[in-house]
Amino acid sequence: MGVAPVPEDLDVTRVPVHVACVMDGNGRWANQRHLARTAGHAAGEEALLDVVNGALAIGVRWLTMYAFSTENWRRPPDEVRYLMGFNESLLMRRRDELNDKGVRIRFAGRRDWRVPRRVLRRMDESIELTEHNTTMTLTMAFNYGGRAEIVDAVKALVAEGVRADKVDERAIRRHLYFPDMPDPDLMIRTSGEYRISNFLLWEMAYSELVFSNVLWPDVRRSDLYEAVLEFQRRNRRYGGITK
Ligand code: IPE
Ligand code: IPE
Ligand code: MG
């Protein structure tokens, strides 16, 4: 199977600046094959890289991928341990090729005691290796929760001693994990689940949401292109009316 070409009707001048993605369905993909859930996570790596390459091909500048949520600690310890190690080894395997392609790697989420130090070290190395890249910013949401992010922002505001009458949307945004990150224009969730699951709550206030039934390990860049085509058919009104 070759690499899917960019569809002719995809308007390359109207590509979403920021695409966010909930990579869901790994466990079900594995179940269907009578494999362990972890085999589904492993198979998701190919999907992730193909979507990154597709995003690069159409000029997406910001790509944010939900890799581990603050709620995912509720999973069995074996699966959590696997996911920690898997994300670490994925960085080791892939950071050089991402770096060569001009991808800046970042991580959004809490660096709490539950994230093994080894994993944090790989994250820091990847950030440092790629920090000057400008083609695309790939943010991995890892130990990420939208509510946790808002709580952390409010904490930082309070710690700064900001007066109540100075608290506005701009002040909160300045204290999000990445104040320079534009809000996602498009959010894609796979596996036929129709929910946000605590992803980018503040930032997705006006994102276009696209849901697909494909299980994450089966996702390829063509699914990204489909979602972008759907995005281009939408009419974003932001509360106003269409002229
Ligand atoms: C998404 O796939 C990966 C993570 C949440 C880490 P799941 O593991 O949630 O797969 P399903 O939803 O059980 O099929
Ligand atoms: C959301 O998927 C988190 C990630 C993809 C990392 P989940 O599979 O954890 O979400 P729920 O539990 O179905 O809402
Ligand atoms: Mg899931």
Short mmCIF file of C-alpha atoms and ligand atoms in Angstrom, two decimals:
data_model
loop_
_atom_site.label_atom_id
_atom_site.label_comp_id
_atom_site.label_asym_id
_atom_site.label_seq_id
_atom_site.Cartn_x
_atom_site.Cartn_y
_atom_site.Cartn_z
CA MET A 1 0.00 0.00 0.00
CA GLY A 2 1.53 3.28 -1.12
CA VAL A 3 1.27 6.68 0.48
CA ALA A 4 -2.11 8.30 -0.07
CA PRO A 5 -1.90 11.41 -2.27
CA VAL A 6 -3.39 14.70 -1.09
CA PRO A 7 -6.97 14.80 -2.49
CA GLU A 8 -7.35 17.20 -5.38
CA ASP A 9 -10.32 18.93 -3.79
CA LEU A 10 -8.45 19.66 -0.56
CA ASP A 11 -7.89 23.42 -0.51
CA VAL A 12 -4.27 23.81 0.58
CA THR A 13 -4.85 27.50 1.29
CA ARG A 14 -7.48 26.65 3.92
CA VAL A 15 -5.80 23.95 5.93
CA PRO A 16 -6.50 24.10 9.69
CA VAL A 17 -3.57 25.72 11.48
CA HIS A 18 -3.96 23.45 14.49
CA VAL A 19 -5.31 19.91 14.41
CA ALA A 20 -5.87 18.01 17.66
CA CYS A 21 -6.46 14.30 17.75
CA VAL A 22 -7.82 11.81 20.27
CA MET A 23 -6.12 8.57 19.31
CA ASP A 24 -8.75 6.09 20.48
CA GLY A 25 -9.60 2.46 19.80
CA ASN A 26 -6.31 0.65 20.34
CA GLY A 27 -7.80 -1.78 22.84
CA ARG A 28 -10.76 -2.68 20.64
CA TRP A 29 -8.49 -3.12 17.62
CA ALA A 30 -6.44 -5.64 19.63
CA ASN A 31 -9.55 -7.38 21.02
CA GLN A 32 -10.88 -7.94 17.51
CA ARG A 33 -7.64 -9.78 16.76
CA HIS A 34 -7.58 -11.70 20.03
CA LEU A 35 -4.43 -9.86 20.99
CA ALA A 36 -3.49 -8.17 24.24
CA ARG A 37 -4.57 -4.52 24.49
CA THR A 38 -0.92 -3.53 24.50
CA ALA A 39 -0.56 -4.89 20.94
CA GLY A 40 -3.12 -2.28 19.94
CA HIS A 41 -1.03 0.50 21.44
CA ALA A 42 2.04 -0.82 19.62
CA ALA A 43 0.12 -0.88 16.33
CA GLY A 44 -0.89 2.73 16.93
CA GLU A 45 2.64 3.95 16.35
CA GLU A 46 2.39 3.49 12.58
CA ALA A 47 -0.88 5.45 12.59
CA LEU A 48 0.66 8.28 14.59
CA LEU A 49 3.64 8.63 12.27
CA ASP A 50 1.51 8.44 9.13
CA VAL A 51 -0.79 11.17 10.45
CA VAL A 52 2.22 13.33 11.34
CA ASN A 53 3.56 12.87 7.80
CA GLY A 54 0.17 13.63 6.29
CA ALA A 55 -0.07 16.77 8.41
CA LEU A 56 3.37 17.81 7.18
CA ALA A 57 2.34 17.11 3.59
CA ILE A 58 -0.61 19.52 3.73
CA GLY A 59 1.11 22.15 5.87
CA VAL A 60 -0.55 21.77 9.27
CA ARG A 61 1.54 23.93 11.61
CA TRP A 62 0.36 22.59 14.96
CA LEU A 63 -0.60 19.00 15.71
CA THR A 64 -1.62 17.89 19.18
CA MET A 65 -2.02 14.20 19.97
CA TYR A 66 -3.72 12.81 23.09
CA ALA A 67 -1.41 10.03 24.27
CA PHE A 68 -2.25 9.61 27.95
CA SER A 69 -4.91 11.33 30.00
CA THR A 70 -4.99 12.15 33.70
CA GLU A 71 -7.80 9.55 33.84
CA ASN A 72 -5.77 6.80 32.18
CA TRP A 73 -4.07 6.06 35.53
CA ARG A 74 -7.29 4.18 36.30
CA ARG A 75 -6.25 1.40 33.94
CA PRO A 76 -4.66 -1.83 35.18
CA PRO A 77 -1.08 -1.23 36.40
CA ASP A 78 0.34 -3.48 33.67
CA GLU A 79 -1.24 -1.41 30.91
CA VAL A 80 -0.14 1.85 32.53
CA ARG A 81 3.40 0.52 32.86
CA TYR A 82 3.34 -0.58 29.23
CA LEU A 83 2.11 2.81 28.05
CA MET A 84 4.84 4.63 29.98
CA GLY A 85 7.57 2.42 28.50
CA PHE A 86 5.98 2.51 25.05
CA ASN A 87 5.89 6.28 24.92
CA GLU A 88 9.49 6.42 26.06
CA SER A 89 10.68 3.94 23.42
CA LEU A 90 8.59 5.61 20.72
CA LEU A 91 10.48 8.83 21.37
CA MET A 92 13.79 7.00 21.15
CA ARG A 93 12.79 5.38 17.87
CA ARG A 94 11.21 8.39 16.22
CA ARG A 95 12.69 11.62 17.48
CA ASP A 96 15.55 11.74 14.96
CA GLU A 97 13.29 11.32 11.95
CA LEU A 98 10.86 13.89 13.37
CA ASN A 99 13.75 16.23 13.99
CA ASP A 100 14.97 15.75 10.40
CA LYS A 101 11.52 16.77 9.18
CA GLY A 102 11.60 20.02 11.14
CA VAL A 103 9.15 18.93 13.84
CA ARG A 104 9.34 20.62 17.22
CA ILE A 105 8.26 18.16 19.92
CA ARG A 106 6.54 19.34 23.08
CA PHE A 107 4.58 17.75 25.90
CA ALA A 108 1.46 19.10 27.52
CA GLY A 109 0.50 17.66 30.88
CA ARG A 110 1.51 17.29 34.45
CA ARG A 111 4.99 16.12 35.32
CA ASP A 112 3.87 14.39 38.47
CA TRP A 113 5.57 11.67 40.51
CA ARG A 114 3.69 8.93 38.70
CA VAL A 115 5.52 9.56 35.44
CA PRO A 116 8.76 7.55 35.65
CA ARG A 117 11.89 9.69 35.70
CA ARG A 118 13.28 7.79 32.73
CA VAL A 119 10.30 8.87 30.66
CA LEU A 120 10.66 12.48 31.74
CA ARG A 121 14.30 12.35 30.71
CA ARG A 122 13.44 11.17 27.19
CA MET A 123 10.81 13.87 26.97
CA ASP A 124 13.32 16.54 27.97
CA GLU A 125 15.89 15.23 25.49
CA SER A 126 13.32 15.29 22.69
CA ILE A 127 12.23 18.81 23.56
CA GLU A 128 15.81 20.00 23.58
CA LEU A 129 16.75 18.19 20.37
CA THR A 130 13.88 19.73 18.42
CA GLU A 131 13.28 23.10 20.10
CA HIS A 132 14.52 25.19 17.18
CA ASN A 133 12.45 23.42 14.52
CA THR A 134 9.81 25.52 12.82
CA THR A 135 7.99 23.38 10.27
CA MET A 136 5.44 21.97 12.71
CA THR A 137 4.91 21.76 16.45
CA LEU A 138 3.88 18.28 17.58
CA THR A 139 2.48 18.46 21.09
CA MET A 140 2.02 15.14 22.83
CA ALA A 141 -0.66 15.45 25.50
CA PHE A 142 0.77 13.16 28.13
CA ASN A 143 -0.61 12.86 31.64
CA TYR A 144 -2.80 15.64 30.29
CA GLY A 145 -6.20 16.70 31.56
CA GLY A 146 -8.10 19.77 30.42
CA ARG A 147 -9.42 20.42 33.92
CA ALA A 148 -5.96 19.94 35.42
CA GLU A 149 -4.60 22.49 32.93
CA ILE A 150 -7.21 25.05 33.96
CA VAL A 151 -6.59 24.34 37.64
CA ASP A 152 -2.84 24.79 37.08
CA ALA A 153 -3.46 28.09 35.29
CA VAL A 154 -5.65 29.38 38.12
CA LYS A 155 -3.06 28.27 40.67
CA ALA A 156 -0.35 30.18 38.83
CA LEU A 157 -2.53 33.29 38.68
CA VAL A 158 -3.24 33.12 42.41
CA ALA A 159 0.44 32.49 43.18
CA GLU A 160 1.29 35.61 41.20
CA GLY A 161 -1.10 37.58 43.37
CA VAL A 162 -3.18 38.75 40.42
CA ARG A 163 -6.12 40.84 41.64
CA ALA A 164 -9.60 39.47 41.01
CA ASP A 165 -10.55 42.34 38.72
CA LYS A 166 -7.49 41.59 36.56
CA VAL A 167 -8.61 38.01 35.90
CA ASP A 168 -9.92 37.72 32.38
CA GLU A 169 -9.68 35.23 29.51
CA ARG A 170 -6.33 36.61 28.42
CA ALA A 171 -4.90 36.21 31.90
CA ILE A 172 -6.00 32.59 32.04
CA ARG A 173 -4.66 31.86 28.56
CA ARG A 174 -1.28 33.29 29.53
CA HIS A 175 -1.03 30.60 32.18
CA LEU A 176 -2.05 27.60 30.10
CA TYR A 177 0.67 25.06 29.35
CA PHE A 178 1.52 26.70 26.01
CA PRO A 179 0.26 30.28 25.74
CA ASP A 180 1.76 30.53 22.24
CA MET A 181 -0.29 27.60 20.92
CA PRO A 182 -3.28 28.66 18.81
CA ASP A 183 -6.61 27.01 19.63
CA PRO A 184 -7.30 23.87 17.60
CA ASP A 185 -9.33 24.57 14.48
CA LEU A 186 -10.15 20.90 14.08
CA MET A 187 -10.44 18.09 16.61
CA ILE A 188 -10.60 14.52 15.36
CA ARG A 189 -11.64 11.58 17.51
CA THR A 190 -11.47 8.05 16.21
CA SER A 191 -13.17 4.77 17.24
CA GLY A 192 -16.77 5.96 17.18
CA GLU A 193 -16.75 7.60 20.61
CA TYR A 194 -18.48 10.96 20.74
CA ARG A 195 -16.88 12.73 23.65
CA ILE A 196 -14.03 15.03 24.60
CA SER A 197 -12.63 12.96 27.50
CA ASN A 198 -11.05 15.99 29.19
CA PHE A 199 -8.96 17.02 26.15
CA LEU A 200 -8.07 20.70 25.65
CA LEU A 201 -11.22 21.98 27.36
CA TRP A 202 -10.29 25.64 27.27
CA GLU A 203 -8.73 25.56 23.84
CA MET A 204 -11.54 23.67 22.07
CA ALA A 205 -14.25 26.19 22.85
CA TYR A 206 -14.69 26.83 19.10
CA SER A 207 -13.01 23.88 17.44
CA GLU A 208 -14.76 21.98 14.67
CA LEU A 209 -15.26 18.40 15.85
CA VAL A 210 -14.98 15.46 13.47
CA PHE A 211 -15.65 11.90 14.61
CA SER A 212 -14.67 8.78 12.75
CA ASN A 213 -15.39 5.10 13.32
CA VAL A 214 -11.91 3.94 12.37
CA LEU A 215 -9.96 2.39 15.24
CA TRP A 216 -6.72 4.27 15.84
CA PRO A 217 -4.26 1.58 14.66
CA ASP A 218 -6.06 1.51 11.28
CA VAL A 219 -5.89 5.30 10.85
CA ARG A 220 -3.70 6.67 8.07
CA ARG A 221 -3.10 10.12 6.61
CA SER A 222 -6.06 9.63 4.24
CA ASP A 223 -8.32 9.79 7.33
CA LEU A 224 -6.72 13.10 8.24
CA TYR A 225 -7.36 14.37 4.72
CA GLU A 226 -11.02 13.26 4.97
CA ALA A 227 -11.39 15.16 8.23
CA VAL A 228 -9.79 18.26 6.73
CA LEU A 229 -12.20 18.06 3.76
CA GLU A 230 -15.09 17.87 6.23
CA PHE A 231 -13.60 20.84 8.11
CA GLN A 232 -13.49 22.81 4.86
CA ARG A 233 -17.21 22.18 4.32
CA ARG A 234 -18.06 23.64 7.75
CA ASN A 235 -19.18 27.18 8.35
CA ARG A 236 -17.47 28.68 11.40
CA ARG A 237 -19.62 31.38 12.86
CA TYR A 238 -18.17 31.99 16.34
CA GLY A 239 -21.57 33.08 17.56
CA GLY A 240 -22.05 35.54 14.74
CA ILE A 241 -23.97 35.12 11.50
CA THR A 242 -22.76 34.30 8.01
CA LYS A 243 -22.41 37.26 5.73
C1 IPE B 1 -6.42 4.82 23.08
O1 IPE B 1 -6.91 3.55 22.91
C2 IPE B 1 -5.06 4.84 23.74
C3 IPE B 1 -5.04 5.37 25.10
C4 IPE B 1 -6.06 5.82 25.76
C5 IPE B 1 -3.76 5.41 25.75
P1 IPE B 1 -7.68 2.79 24.06
O2 IPE B 1 -6.69 2.02 24.86
O3 IPE B 1 -8.53 3.73 24.82
O4 IPE B 1 -8.57 1.79 23.22
P2 IPE B 1 -10.08 1.39 23.52
O5 IPE B 1 -10.87 2.66 23.63
O6 IPE B 1 -10.08 0.61 24.78
O7 IPE B 1 -10.48 0.58 22.34
C1 IPE B 2 -8.92 9.40 25.70
O1 IPE B 2 -9.24 8.08 25.42
C2 IPE B 2 -7.49 9.51 26.09
C3 IPE B 2 -6.51 9.19 25.06
C4 IPE B 2 -6.76 8.87 23.82
C5 IPE B 2 -5.14 9.26 25.48
P1 IPE B 2 -9.91 7.13 26.52
O2 IPE B 2 -10.12 5.82 25.86
O3 IPE B 2 -9.07 7.14 27.75
O4 IPE B 2 -11.27 7.87 26.83
P2 IPE B 2 -12.62 7.32 27.48
O5 IPE B 2 -12.23 6.65 28.76
O6 IPE B 2 -13.21 6.35 26.52
O7 IPE B 2 -13.45 8.53 27.67
MG MG B 3 -10.42 4.39 24.59
#
